[in-house]
């Protein structure tokens, strides 16, 4: 869901991750006398909404009322937002994981308000169907799962056939 406070939340999440690195660094120094390596924190926001674009703040400055004279001193944290349903067909085709199926679903729902399943084989069937159930708020995806689907090539066409047959 769109969250106008997302830049504030991400700033705190990333800050907590850096804080954890500092604590690890202190512990390692005590034990070994050496510093722990520090790594950049990269947070991505995946927005799956297909009814409308994300139109709320993506920068910290957009969440705050900053007087003009303070603007040069305020860090302007920016979130990395990806609107999955608004990816191009070319971008979707670049995915090599099961996420290609997820992205394709949301792009089709935005464009056509309908989904025509592809014949792409699902690698992680249970996990993909759980994700689809959560993201679409439709438990039929997860209910269509059976363990034997993991042992053979399963596609979304087959999953949707199972959903439809269960309904019949």
Coordinates of N, CA and C in Angstrom, one line a residue, residues 10-137:
X10 N 12.0 4.0 6.2 CA 13.3 3.5 5.6 C 14.5 4.1 6.2
X11 N 14.4 5.4 6.5 CA 15.6 6.0 7.1 C 15.9 5.4 8.4
X12 N 14.8 5.0 9.2 CA 15.1 4.4 10.5 C 15.5 2.9 10.3
X13 N 15.0 2.2 9.3 CA 15.4 0.8 9.1 C 16.9 0.8 8.7
X14 N 17.3 1.7 7.8 CA 18.7 1.7 7.3 C 19.6 2.2 8.5
X15 N 19.1 3.1 9.2 CA 19.9 3.6 10.4 C 20.1 2.5 11.4
X16 N 19.1 1.6 11.6 CA 19.2 0.5 12.5 C 20.2 -0.5 12.0
X17 N 20.2 -0.7 10.7 CA 21.2 -1.7 10.1 C 22.6 -1.2 10.2
X18 N 22.8 0.1 10.1 CA 24.2 0.7 10.3 C 24.6 0.6 11.8
X19 N 23.6 0.9 12.6 CA 23.9 0.8 14.1 C 24.3 -0.6 14.4
X20 N 23.7 -1.6 13.9 CA 24.0 -3.0 14.2 C 25.5 -3.3 13.7
X21 N 25.9 -2.7 12.6 CA 27.2 -2.8 12.1 C 28.2 -2.2 13.1
X22 N 27.9 -1.1 13.7 CA 28.7 -0.4 14.7 C 28.9 -1.3 15.9
X23 N 27.8 -1.9 16.3 CA 27.8 -2.7 17.5 C 28.7 -4.0 17.2
X24 N 28.5 -4.5 16.1 CA 29.3 -5.7 15.7 C 30.8 -5.3 15.6
X25 N 31.1 -4.1 15.1 CA 32.5 -3.6 15.0 C 33.1 -3.5 16.4
X26 N 32.3 -3.0 17.4 CA 32.8 -2.9 18.8 C 33.1 -4.2 19.4
X27 N 32.2 -5.2 19.2 CA 32.4 -6.5 19.7 C 33.6 -7.2 19.1
X28 N 33.8 -7.0 17.8 CA 34.9 -7.7 17.1 C 36.2 -7.0 17.6
X29 N 36.2 -5.7 17.8 CA 37.4 -5.1 18.3 C 37.9 -5.6 19.6
X30 N 36.9 -5.8 20.5 CA 37.2 -6.4 21.8 C 37.8 -7.8 21.7
X31 N 37.2 -8.6 20.8 CA 37.7 -10.0 20.7 C 39.0 -10.1 20.0
X32 N 39.1 -9.4 18.8 CA 40.2 -9.7 18.0 C 41.2 -8.5 17.8
X33 N 40.7 -7.3 18.2 CA 41.5 -6.1 18.1 C 41.4 -5.5 16.7
X34 N 40.6 -6.1 15.8 CA 40.4 -5.6 14.4 C 39.0 -5.1 14.3
X35 N 38.9 -4.2 13.3 CA 37.6 -3.7 13.0 C 36.8 -4.7 12.1
X36 N 35.5 -4.7 12.3 CA 34.6 -5.6 11.4 C 34.4 -4.8 10.1
X37 N 34.2 -5.5 9.0 CA 34.0 -4.8 7.8 C 32.6 -4.1 7.8
X38 N 32.5 -3.0 7.2 CA 31.2 -2.3 7.1 C 30.8 -2.3 5.6
X39 N 29.5 -2.5 5.5 CA 28.9 -2.7 4.2 C 27.8 -1.6 4.0
X40 N 27.6 -1.2 2.7 CA 26.5 -0.3 2.5 C 25.1 -1.0 2.7
X41 N 24.2 -0.3 3.1 CA 22.8 -0.8 3.2 C 22.0 -0.3 2.1
X42 N 21.4 -1.2 1.3 CA 20.6 -0.9 0.2 C 19.2 -1.4 0.4
X43 N 18.2 -0.5 0.5 CA 16.9 -0.9 0.7 C 16.0 -0.6 -0.5
X44 N 15.3 -1.6 -1.0 CA 14.4 -1.4 -2.1 C 13.0 -1.5 -1.7
X45 N 12.1 -0.6 -2.2 CA 10.7 -0.6 -2.0 C 10.0 -1.1 -3.3
X46 N 9.4 -2.3 -3.1 CA 8.6 -2.8 -4.3 C 7.2 -2.5 -4.1
X47 N 6.6 -1.7 -4.9 CA 5.2 -1.3 -4.9 C 4.5 -2.1 -5.9
X48 N 3.5 -2.9 -5.5 CA 2.7 -3.8 -6.4 C 1.4 -3.2 -6.8
X49 N 1.1 -2.0 -6.4 CA -0.2 -1.4 -6.7 C -0.4 -1.3 -8.3
X50 N -1.5 -1.7 -8.8 CA -1.7 -1.6 -10.2 C -2.8 -0.7 -10.6
X51 N -3.5 -0.1 -9.6 CA -4.6 0.8 -9.9 C -4.1 2.3 -10.0
X52 N -2.9 2.6 -9.4 CA -2.4 3.9 -9.5 C -0.9 4.0 -9.2
X53 N -0.3 5.0 -9.7 CA 1.1 5.2 -9.4 C 1.3 5.6 -7.9
X54 N 2.5 5.4 -7.4 CA 2.9 5.9 -6.1 C 3.0 7.4 -6.2
X55 N 2.2 8.1 -5.6 CA 2.2 9.6 -5.7 C 2.5 10.3 -4.4
X56 N 3.1 9.6 -3.4 CA 3.4 10.2 -2.1 C 4.9 10.3 -2.0
X57 N 5.4 10.9 -1.0 CA 6.9 11.2 -0.9 C 7.8 10.0 -1.2
X58 N 8.9 10.3 -1.8 CA 9.9 9.4 -2.0 C 11.3 9.9 -1.5
X59 N 11.2 11.1 -1.0 CA 12.4 11.8 -0.4 C 12.0 12.2 1.0
X60 N 13.0 12.2 1.9 CA 12.8 12.7 3.3 C 12.3 14.1 3.3
X61 N 12.9 15.0 2.4 CA 12.5 16.4 2.4 C 11.0 16.6 2.1
X62 N 10.4 15.6 1.4 CA 9.0 15.7 1.0 C 8.1 15.4 2.2
X63 N 8.7 14.8 3.3 CA 7.9 14.4 4.5 C 8.0 15.5 5.6
X64 N 8.9 16.4 5.4 CA 9.2 17.3 6.5 C 8.9 18.8 6.0
X65 N 8.7 19.6 7.0 CA 8.6 21.0 6.8 C 9.9 21.6 7.2
X66 N 10.7 21.9 6.2 CA 12.0 22.5 6.4 C 12.1 23.9 6.0
X67 N 12.4 24.8 6.9 CA 12.6 26.2 6.6 C 13.7 26.4 5.5
X68 N 13.4 27.3 4.6 CA 14.4 27.5 3.5 C 15.8 27.7 4.0
X69 N 16.0 28.4 5.1 CA 17.4 28.6 5.5 C 18.1 27.4 6.1
X70 N 17.3 26.3 6.4 CA 17.9 25.1 6.9 C 18.1 24.0 5.8
X71 N 17.5 24.2 4.7 CA 17.5 23.2 3.6 C 19.0 22.8 3.2
X72 N 19.9 23.7 3.1 CA 21.3 23.3 2.8 C 21.9 22.3 3.8
X73 N 21.4 22.3 5.0 CA 22.0 21.5 6.1 C 21.3 20.1 6.4
X74 N 20.1 20.0 5.8 CA 19.3 18.8 6.0 C 19.6 17.7 5.0
X75 N 20.0 16.6 5.4 CA 20.3 15.5 4.5 C 18.9 15.0 3.8
X76 N 18.9 14.8 2.6 CA 17.7 14.5 1.9 C 17.7 13.0 1.4
X77 N 17.4 12.1 2.3 CA 17.4 10.7 2.1 C 16.3 10.3 1.0
X78 N 16.7 9.5 0.0 CA 15.8 9.1 -1.0 C 15.6 7.6 -1.0
X79 N 14.4 7.2 -1.2 CA 14.1 5.8 -1.2 C 14.2 5.2 -2.6
X80 N 14.6 4.0 -2.8 CA 14.6 3.3 -4.1 C 13.3 2.6 -4.3
X81 N 12.5 3.3 -5.1 CA 11.1 2.8 -5.3 C 11.0 2.1 -6.7
X82 N 10.4 0.9 -6.7 CA 10.2 0.2 -8.0 C 8.7 -0.1 -8.1
X83 N 8.0 0.5 -9.0 CA 6.6 0.2 -9.2 C 6.5 -1.0 -10.2
X84 N 6.3 -2.1 -9.6 CA 6.4 -3.4 -10.3 C 5.3 -3.5 -11.4
X85 N 4.1 -3.0 -11.1 CA 3.0 -3.1 -12.2 C 3.3 -2.1 -13.3
X86 N 4.2 -1.2 -13.2 CA 4.5 -0.2 -14.2 C 5.8 -0.5 -14.9
X87 N 6.4 -1.7 -14.7 CA 7.6 -2.1 -15.4 C 7.2 -2.3 -16.9
X88 N 8.1 -2.1 -17.8 CA 7.9 -2.4 -19.2 C 8.0 -3.9 -19.4
X89 N 7.4 -4.4 -20.5 CA 7.5 -5.8 -20.9 C 8.9 -6.2 -21.0
X90 N 9.8 -5.4 -21.6 CA 11.2 -5.7 -21.7 C 11.8 -5.8 -20.3
X91 N 11.5 -5.0 -19.4 CA 12.1 -5.1 -18.0 C 11.6 -6.4 -17.4
X92 N 10.4 -6.8 -17.5 CA 9.8 -8.0 -16.9 C 10.6 -9.2 -17.5
X93 N 10.8 -9.2 -18.8 CA 11.5 -10.3 -19.5 C 13.0 -10.5 -19.0
X94 N 13.5 -9.4 -18.4 CA 14.9 -9.5 -18.0 C 15.1 -10.4 -16.7
X95 N 14.0 -10.5 -16.0 CA 14.0 -11.4 -14.7 C 14.3 -12.8 -15.1
X96 N 15.1 -13.5 -14.4 CA 15.3 -14.9 -14.7 C 14.8 -15.8 -13.5
X97 N 14.3 -15.2 -12.5 CA 13.7 -16.0 -11.4 C 12.2 -16.0 -11.4
X98 N 11.6 -16.6 -10.4 CA 10.1 -16.7 -10.4 C 9.5 -15.3 -10.3
X99 N 10.3 -14.3 -9.9 CA 9.8 -12.9 -9.8 C 9.3 -12.5 -11.2
X100 N 9.8 -13.1 -12.3 CA 9.3 -12.7 -13.6 C 7.8 -13.0 -13.7
X101 N 7.3 -14.1 -13.1 CA 5.9 -14.5 -13.1 C 5.1 -13.4 -12.2
X102 N 5.6 -13.1 -11.1 CA 5.0 -12.1 -10.2 C 4.8 -10.8 -10.9
X103 N 5.9 -10.3 -11.5 CA 5.9 -9.0 -12.2 C 5.0 -9.0 -13.3
X104 N 5.0 -10.1 -14.1 CA 4.1 -10.2 -15.3 C 2.7 -10.2 -14.9
X105 N 2.3 -10.8 -13.7 CA 1.0 -10.8 -13.2 C 0.5 -9.4 -13.0
X106 N 1.3 -8.6 -12.3 CA 0.9 -7.2 -11.9 C 0.9 -6.3 -13.1
X107 N 1.8 -6.5 -14.0 CA 1.8 -5.7 -15.2 C 0.5 -6.0 -16.1
X108 N 0.2 -7.2 -16.2 CA -1.0 -7.6 -17.0 C -2.3 -7.1 -16.3
X109 N -2.3 -7.2 -14.9 CA -3.5 -6.7 -14.2 C -3.6 -5.1 -14.4
X110 N -2.5 -4.4 -14.5 CA -2.6 -3.0 -14.7 C -3.1 -2.7 -16.1
X111 N -2.5 -3.4 -17.1 CA -2.9 -3.1 -18.5 C -4.2 -3.6 -18.9
X112 N -4.6 -4.9 -18.5 CA -5.8 -5.5 -19.0 C -6.9 -5.8 -18.0
X113 N -6.5 -5.6 -16.7 CA -7.4 -6.0 -15.6 C -7.7 -7.5 -15.6
X114 N -6.8 -8.2 -16.2 CA -7.0 -9.7 -16.3 C -5.6 -10.2 -16.4
X115 N -5.5 -11.5 -16.2 CA -4.2 -12.2 -16.3 C -4.2 -13.4 -17.1
X116 N -3.4 -13.5 -18.1 CA -3.2 -14.7 -19.0 C -1.9 -15.3 -18.6
X117 N -2.0 -16.5 -18.0 CA -0.8 -17.1 -17.5 C 0.2 -17.6 -18.6
X118 N 1.5 -17.5 -18.3 CA 2.5 -18.0 -19.2 C 2.8 -19.5 -19.0
X119 N 3.6 -20.0 -19.8 CA 4.0 -21.4 -19.7 C 5.4 -21.5 -19.0
X120 N 5.8 -20.4 -18.4 CA 7.1 -20.4 -17.7 C 7.0 -21.4 -16.5
X121 N 8.0 -22.2 -16.3 CA 8.0 -23.2 -15.2 C 8.4 -22.5 -13.9
X122 N 7.6 -22.8 -12.9 CA 7.9 -22.2 -11.6 C 8.9 -23.0 -10.9
X123 N 9.9 -22.3 -10.4 CA 11.0 -23.0 -9.7 C 10.7 -23.3 -8.2
X124 N 10.1 -22.3 -7.5 CA 9.8 -22.4 -6.1 C 8.3 -22.3 -6.0
X125 N 7.6 -23.4 -6.2 CA 6.1 -23.3 -6.4 C 5.4 -22.9 -5.1
X126 N 5.7 -23.5 -4.0 CA 5.0 -23.1 -2.7 C 5.3 -21.7 -2.3
X127 N 6.5 -21.3 -2.4 CA 6.9 -19.9 -2.1 C 6.2 -18.9 -3.0
X128 N 6.2 -19.2 -4.3 CA 5.5 -18.3 -5.2 C 4.0 -18.2 -5.0
X129 N 3.4 -19.3 -4.7 CA 2.0 -19.3 -4.5 C 1.6 -18.6 -3.2
X130 N 2.5 -18.7 -2.2 CA 2.3 -18.0 -0.9 C 2.4 -16.5 -1.1
X131 N 3.4 -16.1 -1.9 CA 3.6 -14.7 -2.2 C 2.4 -14.1 -3.0
X132 N 1.9 -14.9 -4.0 CA 0.8 -14.4 -4.8 C -0.5 -14.3 -3.9
X133 N -0.7 -15.3 -3.0 CA -1.8 -15.2 -2.1 C -1.8 -14.0 -1.3
X134 N -0.6 -13.6 -0.7 CA -0.5 -12.4 0.1 C -0.7 -11.2 -0.7
X135 N 0.0 -11.1 -1.9 CA 0.0 -9.9 -2.7 C -1.3 -9.6 -3.3
X136 N -2.1 -10.6 -3.6 CA -3.4 -10.4 -4.3 C -4.5 -10.5 -3.3
X137 N -4.2 -10.9 -2.1 CA -5.3 -11.1 -1.1 C -6.3 -12.2 -1.6

